[in-house]
Amino acid sequence: MVWDPVALPYMSESLRSSPLPTTEEIRACTNILFELWYKIVAINDQIVVKYYPCNRTYEGQVLLFLERHVPNIPVPRIYSMYRDPETRETLLIMQRIPGESLETVWPSLTESEKDGIVGKLRETFENLHAVPCSKPDYYGGLDAGYLRHEFFLHNEDPDGPSGLGPFYGEESFVAGMTDSYRARMTKNGQPTHKALFYETYLPRVIKGHRPTLTHCNLKKQHIMVVEKKEQRNEKGERSLDVVLLNWGFAGWYPEFFEFLSAAELFFLVAWEDD
């Protein structure tokens, strides 16, 4: 299935339990949770705001798609999404998830608690990957647009990044990967022998994978762990739920791509924990 994006400005009536912050209140907020190429501020215990310095509504659209079509996937709810006409920034007003990131809590977990979290993540991704794609040979964004993973991004403009895709057929998808790699090597003045290697062999290796709904940015810091208060087993171990954050790369990719996108981090840093 392909998502027909909602029009902006977007406001959810069903999810509001209290007044939403104004743009002025958001900009005055000093409780900054993250700031790099986008910024996240915590307005209170219930609301966070994520804003991009460009026209980036895609993550909000993905969250709305999941809320409406795959409600068994644990994600933050989005309350409002709009673009500031003065700064051109895109603002996503979302549910604040209580708890801590898996990266923070993992060392303190018991083996049983770790097994419980892994089991819930497995169930979550099995449900995500089981969502049927309405086009059997489609690889692209949920909005029928380009793929957002960094392998396919190729340009920045005032309205945000653009990339390659969508692709029709796995052979076309693989060609997009190799073309993007060659273009990156050429742009950076690097030798292209690896690009030639990939162009020669990847089409022979990557075959027979169906389009699969993919988070595409799985890291421990993107998994929130939420403790169910006053629910412990006979050993005193906590009952923990998980919520997935950062859906800006999501889309329809070949079914191996969830593992590939998660594992690429280990090519750069040591895998030092369990």
Tab-separated table of C-alpha atoms in Angstrom:
chain	number	residue	atom	x	y	z
A	1	MET	CA	0.000	0.000	0.000
A	2	VAL	CA	1.199	3.541	-0.761
A	3	TRP	CA	0.300	6.429	1.532
A	4	ASP	CA	-1.602	9.409	0.219
A	5	PRO	CA	-0.023	12.235	2.300
A	6	VAL	CA	-2.277	14.420	4.431
A	7	ALA	CA	-2.482	18.109	3.642
A	8	LEU	CA	-0.723	20.698	5.790
A	9	PRO	CA	-1.339	22.184	8.244
A	10	TYR	CA	-2.390	18.952	9.965
A	11	MET	CA	-4.131	18.788	13.346
A	12	SER	CA	-5.310	15.659	15.139
A	13	GLU	CA	-8.460	16.176	17.147
A	14	SER	CA	-8.737	12.651	18.503
A	15	LEU	CA	-5.342	12.613	20.218
A	16	ARG	CA	-5.405	15.972	21.976
A	17	SER	CA	-5.811	15.844	25.764
A	18	SER	CA	-4.523	19.377	26.413
A	19	PRO	CA	-3.834	22.551	24.407
A	20	LEU	CA	-0.909	22.291	22.020
A	21	PRO	CA	1.998	24.738	22.294
A	22	THR	CA	2.143	27.743	20.029
A	23	THR	CA	5.054	28.371	17.709
A	24	GLU	CA	6.265	31.092	20.079
A	25	GLU	CA	6.178	28.684	23.045
A	26	ILE	CA	8.074	26.085	21.061
A	27	ARG	CA	10.831	28.521	20.122
A	28	ALA	CA	11.081	29.723	23.722
A	29	CYS	CA	11.526	26.179	25.062
A	30	THR	CA	15.015	25.570	26.487
A	31	ASN	CA	14.632	21.861	27.261
A	32	ILE	CA	16.570	20.622	24.234
A	33	LEU	CA	16.714	16.829	23.882
A	34	PHE	CA	18.659	16.753	20.622
A	35	GLU	CA	20.193	19.265	18.246
A	36	LEU	CA	22.210	18.572	15.152
A	37	TRP	CA	20.706	18.989	11.682
A	38	TYR	CA	17.276	18.929	13.278
A	39	LYS	CA	16.156	19.842	16.787
A	40	ILE	CA	13.911	18.222	19.404
A	41	VAL	CA	12.575	20.088	22.426
A	42	ALA	CA	10.461	18.774	25.297
A	43	ILE	CA	7.555	21.097	26.014
A	44	ASN	CA	6.340	19.054	28.997
A	45	ASP	CA	5.932	15.425	30.057
A	46	GLN	CA	3.409	14.774	27.280
A	47	ILE	CA	4.707	16.706	24.252
A	48	VAL	CA	7.909	16.981	22.251
A	49	VAL	CA	8.447	19.022	19.103
A	50	LYS	CA	10.813	18.053	16.319
A	51	TYR	CA	11.607	20.704	13.795
A	52	TYR	CA	13.612	20.651	10.620
A	53	PRO	CA	15.210	23.655	8.899
A	54	CYS	CA	13.438	22.798	5.632
A	55	ASN	CA	10.327	21.191	4.178
A	56	ARG	CA	10.566	17.770	5.833
A	57	THR	CA	7.100	16.377	6.493
A	58	TYR	CA	7.902	12.800	5.524
A	59	GLU	CA	8.479	11.423	9.030
A	60	GLY	CA	5.173	12.864	10.185
A	61	GLN	CA	3.438	11.270	7.221
A	62	VAL	CA	5.003	7.895	8.070
A	63	LEU	CA	3.779	8.149	11.673
A	64	LEU	CA	0.261	8.896	10.441
A	65	PHE	CA	0.402	5.945	8.038
A	66	LEU	CA	1.438	3.601	10.861
A	67	GLU	CA	-1.192	4.979	13.236
A	68	ARG	CA	-3.979	4.447	10.726
A	69	HIS	CA	-2.906	1.270	8.944
A	70	VAL	CA	-0.519	-0.602	11.273
A	71	PRO	CA	-1.645	0.332	14.807
A	72	ASN	CA	0.173	-2.626	16.384
A	73	ILE	CA	3.518	-0.932	15.686
A	74	PRO	CA	4.527	1.058	18.817
A	75	VAL	CA	5.343	4.602	17.666
A	76	PRO	CA	4.788	8.129	19.021
A	77	ARG	CA	1.484	9.703	18.054
A	78	ILE	CA	1.622	12.897	16.062
A	79	TYR	CA	-0.645	15.733	17.200
A	80	SER	CA	0.140	18.441	14.661
A	81	MET	CA	2.378	19.143	11.681
A	82	TYR	CA	2.838	22.414	9.857
A	83	ARG	CA	5.372	24.690	8.199
A	84	ASP	CA	6.367	28.033	9.672
A	85	PRO	CA	5.834	30.577	6.861
A	86	GLU	CA	8.512	32.906	8.249
A	87	THR	CA	11.413	30.476	8.795
A	88	ARG	CA	10.288	27.704	6.376
A	89	GLU	CA	10.911	25.200	9.149
A	90	THR	CA	8.721	22.111	9.436
A	91	LEU	CA	7.374	21.447	12.942
A	92	LEU	CA	6.155	18.052	14.161
A	93	ILE	CA	4.327	18.153	17.506
A	94	MET	CA	4.352	14.628	18.908
A	95	GLN	CA	3.663	12.465	21.905
A	96	ARG	CA	6.553	12.347	24.361
A	97	ILE	CA	7.411	8.751	25.187
A	98	PRO	CA	8.239	8.205	28.876
A	99	GLY	CA	11.306	6.143	29.662
A	100	GLU	CA	14.892	5.932	28.439
A	101	SER	CA	16.652	4.834	25.290
A	102	LEU	CA	17.724	1.219	24.959
A	103	GLU	CA	21.297	2.475	24.614
A	104	THR	CA	21.078	3.948	28.123
A	105	VAL	CA	19.333	1.095	29.921
A	106	TRP	CA	20.836	-1.957	28.188
A	107	PRO	CA	23.827	-2.388	30.575
A	108	SER	CA	21.495	-2.367	33.607
A	109	LEU	CA	19.094	-5.016	32.311
A	110	THR	CA	19.010	-8.614	33.516
A	111	GLU	CA	19.331	-11.404	30.970
A	112	SER	CA	15.606	-12.097	31.299
A	113	GLU	CA	14.741	-8.429	30.740
A	114	LYS	CA	16.996	-8.351	27.676
A	115	ASP	CA	15.302	-11.449	26.304
A	116	GLY	CA	11.919	-9.816	26.867
A	117	ILE	CA	12.907	-6.682	24.971
A	118	VAL	CA	14.407	-8.671	22.107
A	119	GLY	CA	11.211	-10.700	21.892
A	120	LYS	CA	9.068	-7.572	21.688
A	121	LEU	CA	11.340	-6.074	19.037
A	122	ARG	CA	11.156	-9.283	17.026
A	123	GLU	CA	7.364	-9.248	17.187
A	124	THR	CA	7.263	-5.566	16.231
A	125	PHE	CA	9.447	-6.047	13.165
A	126	GLU	CA	7.613	-9.188	12.110
A	127	ASN	CA	4.377	-7.171	12.163
A	128	LEU	CA	6.004	-4.290	10.267
A	129	HIS	CA	7.538	-6.524	7.620
A	130	ALA	CA	4.245	-8.390	7.125
A	131	VAL	CA	2.431	-5.272	5.842
A	132	PRO	CA	1.571	-6.016	2.204
A	133	CYS	CA	2.781	-3.739	-0.546
A	134	SER	CA	0.068	-2.959	-3.077
A	135	LYS	CA	2.655	-3.052	-5.891
A	136	PRO	CA	4.657	-6.306	-5.947
A	137	ASP	CA	7.688	-4.740	-7.625
A	138	TYR	CA	7.709	-1.299	-5.915
A	139	TYR	CA	10.707	0.002	-3.930
A	140	GLY	CA	10.325	3.590	-2.738
A	141	GLY	CA	8.909	5.964	-0.167
A	142	LEU	CA	5.526	5.509	1.471
A	143	ASP	CA	4.446	8.612	-0.420
A	144	ALA	CA	5.291	7.098	-3.834
A	145	GLY	CA	8.454	9.233	-3.797
A	146	TYR	CA	12.190	8.665	-3.516
A	147	LEU	CA	13.979	6.512	-0.942
A	148	ARG	CA	15.268	8.386	2.112
A	149	HIS	CA	18.116	6.104	3.190
A	150	GLU	CA	21.511	7.745	2.799
A	151	PHE	CA	22.477	5.271	0.058
A	152	PHE	CA	19.989	7.034	-2.200
A	153	LEU	CA	20.176	10.701	-1.155
A	154	HIS	CA	22.025	12.818	-3.666
A	155	ASN	CA	21.061	16.470	-3.355
A	156	GLU	CA	20.275	19.210	-0.837
A	157	ASP	CA	18.128	22.212	-1.649
A	158	PRO	CA	16.204	24.821	0.382
A	159	ASP	CA	13.205	22.498	0.560
A	160	GLY	CA	15.200	19.562	1.904
A	161	PRO	CA	17.105	16.591	0.512
A	162	SER	CA	16.082	14.681	-2.551
A	163	GLY	CA	17.095	11.233	-3.657
A	164	LEU	CA	16.763	8.349	-6.055
A	165	GLY	CA	13.659	6.322	-6.695
A	166	PRO	CA	11.125	5.015	-6.624
A	167	PHE	CA	12.287	1.867	-8.392
A	168	TYR	CA	10.207	-0.817	-10.055
A	169	GLY	CA	11.783	-4.248	-9.852
A	170	GLU	CA	14.661	-5.411	-7.674
A	171	GLU	CA	17.111	-5.170	-10.557
A	172	SER	CA	16.306	-1.472	-10.876
A	173	PHE	CA	16.721	-1.025	-7.108
A	174	VAL	CA	20.186	-2.614	-7.182
A	175	ALA	CA	21.164	-0.446	-10.152
A	176	GLY	CA	20.104	2.580	-8.122
A	177	MET	CA	22.395	1.518	-5.266
A	178	THR	CA	25.401	1.051	-7.521
A	179	ASP	CA	24.736	4.204	-9.549
A	180	SER	CA	24.518	6.213	-6.336
A	181	TYR	CA	27.765	4.731	-5.051
A	182	ARG	CA	29.600	5.502	-8.297
A	183	ALA	CA	28.284	9.075	-8.313
A	184	ARG	CA	29.468	9.572	-4.729
A	185	MET	CA	32.950	8.249	-5.507
A	186	THR	CA	33.212	10.446	-8.598
A	187	LYS	CA	32.025	13.537	-6.713
A	188	ASN	CA	34.627	12.969	-3.994
A	189	GLY	CA	37.438	12.333	-6.484
A	190	GLN	CA	37.913	8.761	-5.291
A	191	PRO	CA	38.814	5.702	-7.411
A	192	THR	CA	35.789	3.930	-8.859
A	193	HIS	CA	37.117	0.349	-8.892
A	194	LYS	CA	34.821	-0.600	-5.988
A	195	ALA	CA	31.879	0.825	-7.893
A	196	LEU	CA	32.796	-1.402	-10.863
A	197	PHE	CA	32.994	-4.410	-8.516
A	198	TYR	CA	29.529	-3.688	-7.103
A	199	GLU	CA	28.072	-3.083	-10.551
A	200	THR	CA	29.429	-6.451	-11.699
A	201	TYR	CA	28.477	-8.662	-8.785
A	202	LEU	CA	25.582	-7.168	-6.786
A	203	PRO	CA	23.005	-7.822	-9.544
A	204	ARG	CA	24.023	-11.501	-9.441
A	205	VAL	CA	23.740	-11.752	-5.660
A	206	ILE	CA	20.708	-9.619	-4.758
A	207	LYS	CA	17.726	-11.431	-6.224
A	208	GLY	CA	14.334	-12.652	-5.117
A	209	HIS	CA	13.511	-10.193	-2.309
A	210	ARG	CA	9.990	-8.820	-1.979
A	211	PRO	CA	9.242	-5.145	-1.196
A	212	THR	CA	9.104	-4.895	2.600
A	213	LEU	CA	8.017	-2.036	4.852
A	214	THR	CA	11.267	-1.096	6.585
A	215	HIS	CA	12.172	1.245	9.470
A	216	CYS	CA	15.667	1.545	7.985
A	217	ASN	CA	17.308	3.375	10.922
A	218	LEU	CA	17.422	0.804	13.721
A	219	LYS	CA	19.811	1.843	16.490
A	220	LYS	CA	19.618	1.421	20.254
A	221	GLN	CA	19.208	5.178	20.719
A	222	HIS	CA	16.102	5.041	18.497
A	223	ILE	CA	14.361	2.506	20.756
A	224	MET	CA	12.619	3.841	23.852
A	225	VAL	CA	12.176	1.466	26.784
A	226	VAL	CA	9.073	2.125	28.854
A	227	GLU	CA	8.651	0.472	32.233
A	228	LYS	CA	5.195	-0.709	33.234
A	229	LYS	CA	5.006	0.689	36.741
A	230	GLU	CA	4.120	-1.716	39.538
A	231	GLN	CA	4.419	-4.732	37.227
A	232	ARG	CA	7.279	-7.017	38.262
A	233	ASN	CA	7.620	-10.773	38.220
A	234	GLU	CA	8.468	-13.024	41.148
A	235	LYS	CA	12.173	-12.285	40.643
A	236	GLY	CA	11.580	-8.533	40.915
A	237	GLU	CA	12.322	-7.983	37.227
A	238	ARG	CA	10.607	-5.135	35.429
A	239	SER	CA	7.940	-5.389	32.749
A	240	LEU	CA	9.249	-3.348	29.814
A	241	ASP	CA	7.715	-2.151	26.557
A	242	VAL	CA	9.471	-0.693	23.513
A	243	VAL	CA	8.574	2.232	21.250
A	244	LEU	CA	10.386	2.939	17.957
A	245	LEU	CA	11.495	6.473	17.111
A	246	ASN	CA	13.013	8.216	14.062
A	247	TRP	CA	11.013	7.008	11.086
A	248	GLY	CA	12.426	9.464	8.559
A	249	PHE	CA	14.169	6.749	6.467
A	250	ALA	CA	11.215	4.333	6.349
A	251	GLY	CA	9.923	2.973	3.071
A	252	TRP	CA	9.552	-0.062	0.855
A	253	TYR	CA	12.922	-1.807	0.502
A	254	PRO	CA	13.968	-5.395	-0.289
A	255	GLU	CA	13.396	-7.647	2.725
A	256	PHE	CA	17.118	-7.843	3.617
A	257	PHE	CA	17.435	-4.079	3.989
A	258	GLU	CA	16.385	-3.822	7.655
A	259	PHE	CA	19.356	-5.964	8.612
A	260	LEU	CA	21.683	-4.161	6.201
A	261	SER	CA	20.794	-0.689	7.476
A	262	ALA	CA	21.131	-1.783	11.115
A	263	ALA	CA	24.382	-3.683	10.553
A	264	GLU	CA	26.179	-0.941	8.608
A	265	LEU	CA	27.005	0.741	11.931
A	266	PHE	CA	29.161	-2.248	12.876
A	267	PHE	CA	31.382	-1.649	9.865
A	268	LEU	CA	32.386	1.676	11.414
A	269	VAL	CA	32.605	0.938	15.163
A	270	ALA	CA	33.381	-2.077	17.303
A	271	TRP	CA	30.470	-4.273	18.330
A	272	GLU	CA	31.427	-4.457	21.980
A	273	ASP	CA	28.247	-5.566	23.777
A	274	ASP	CA	25.765	-8.382	23.461
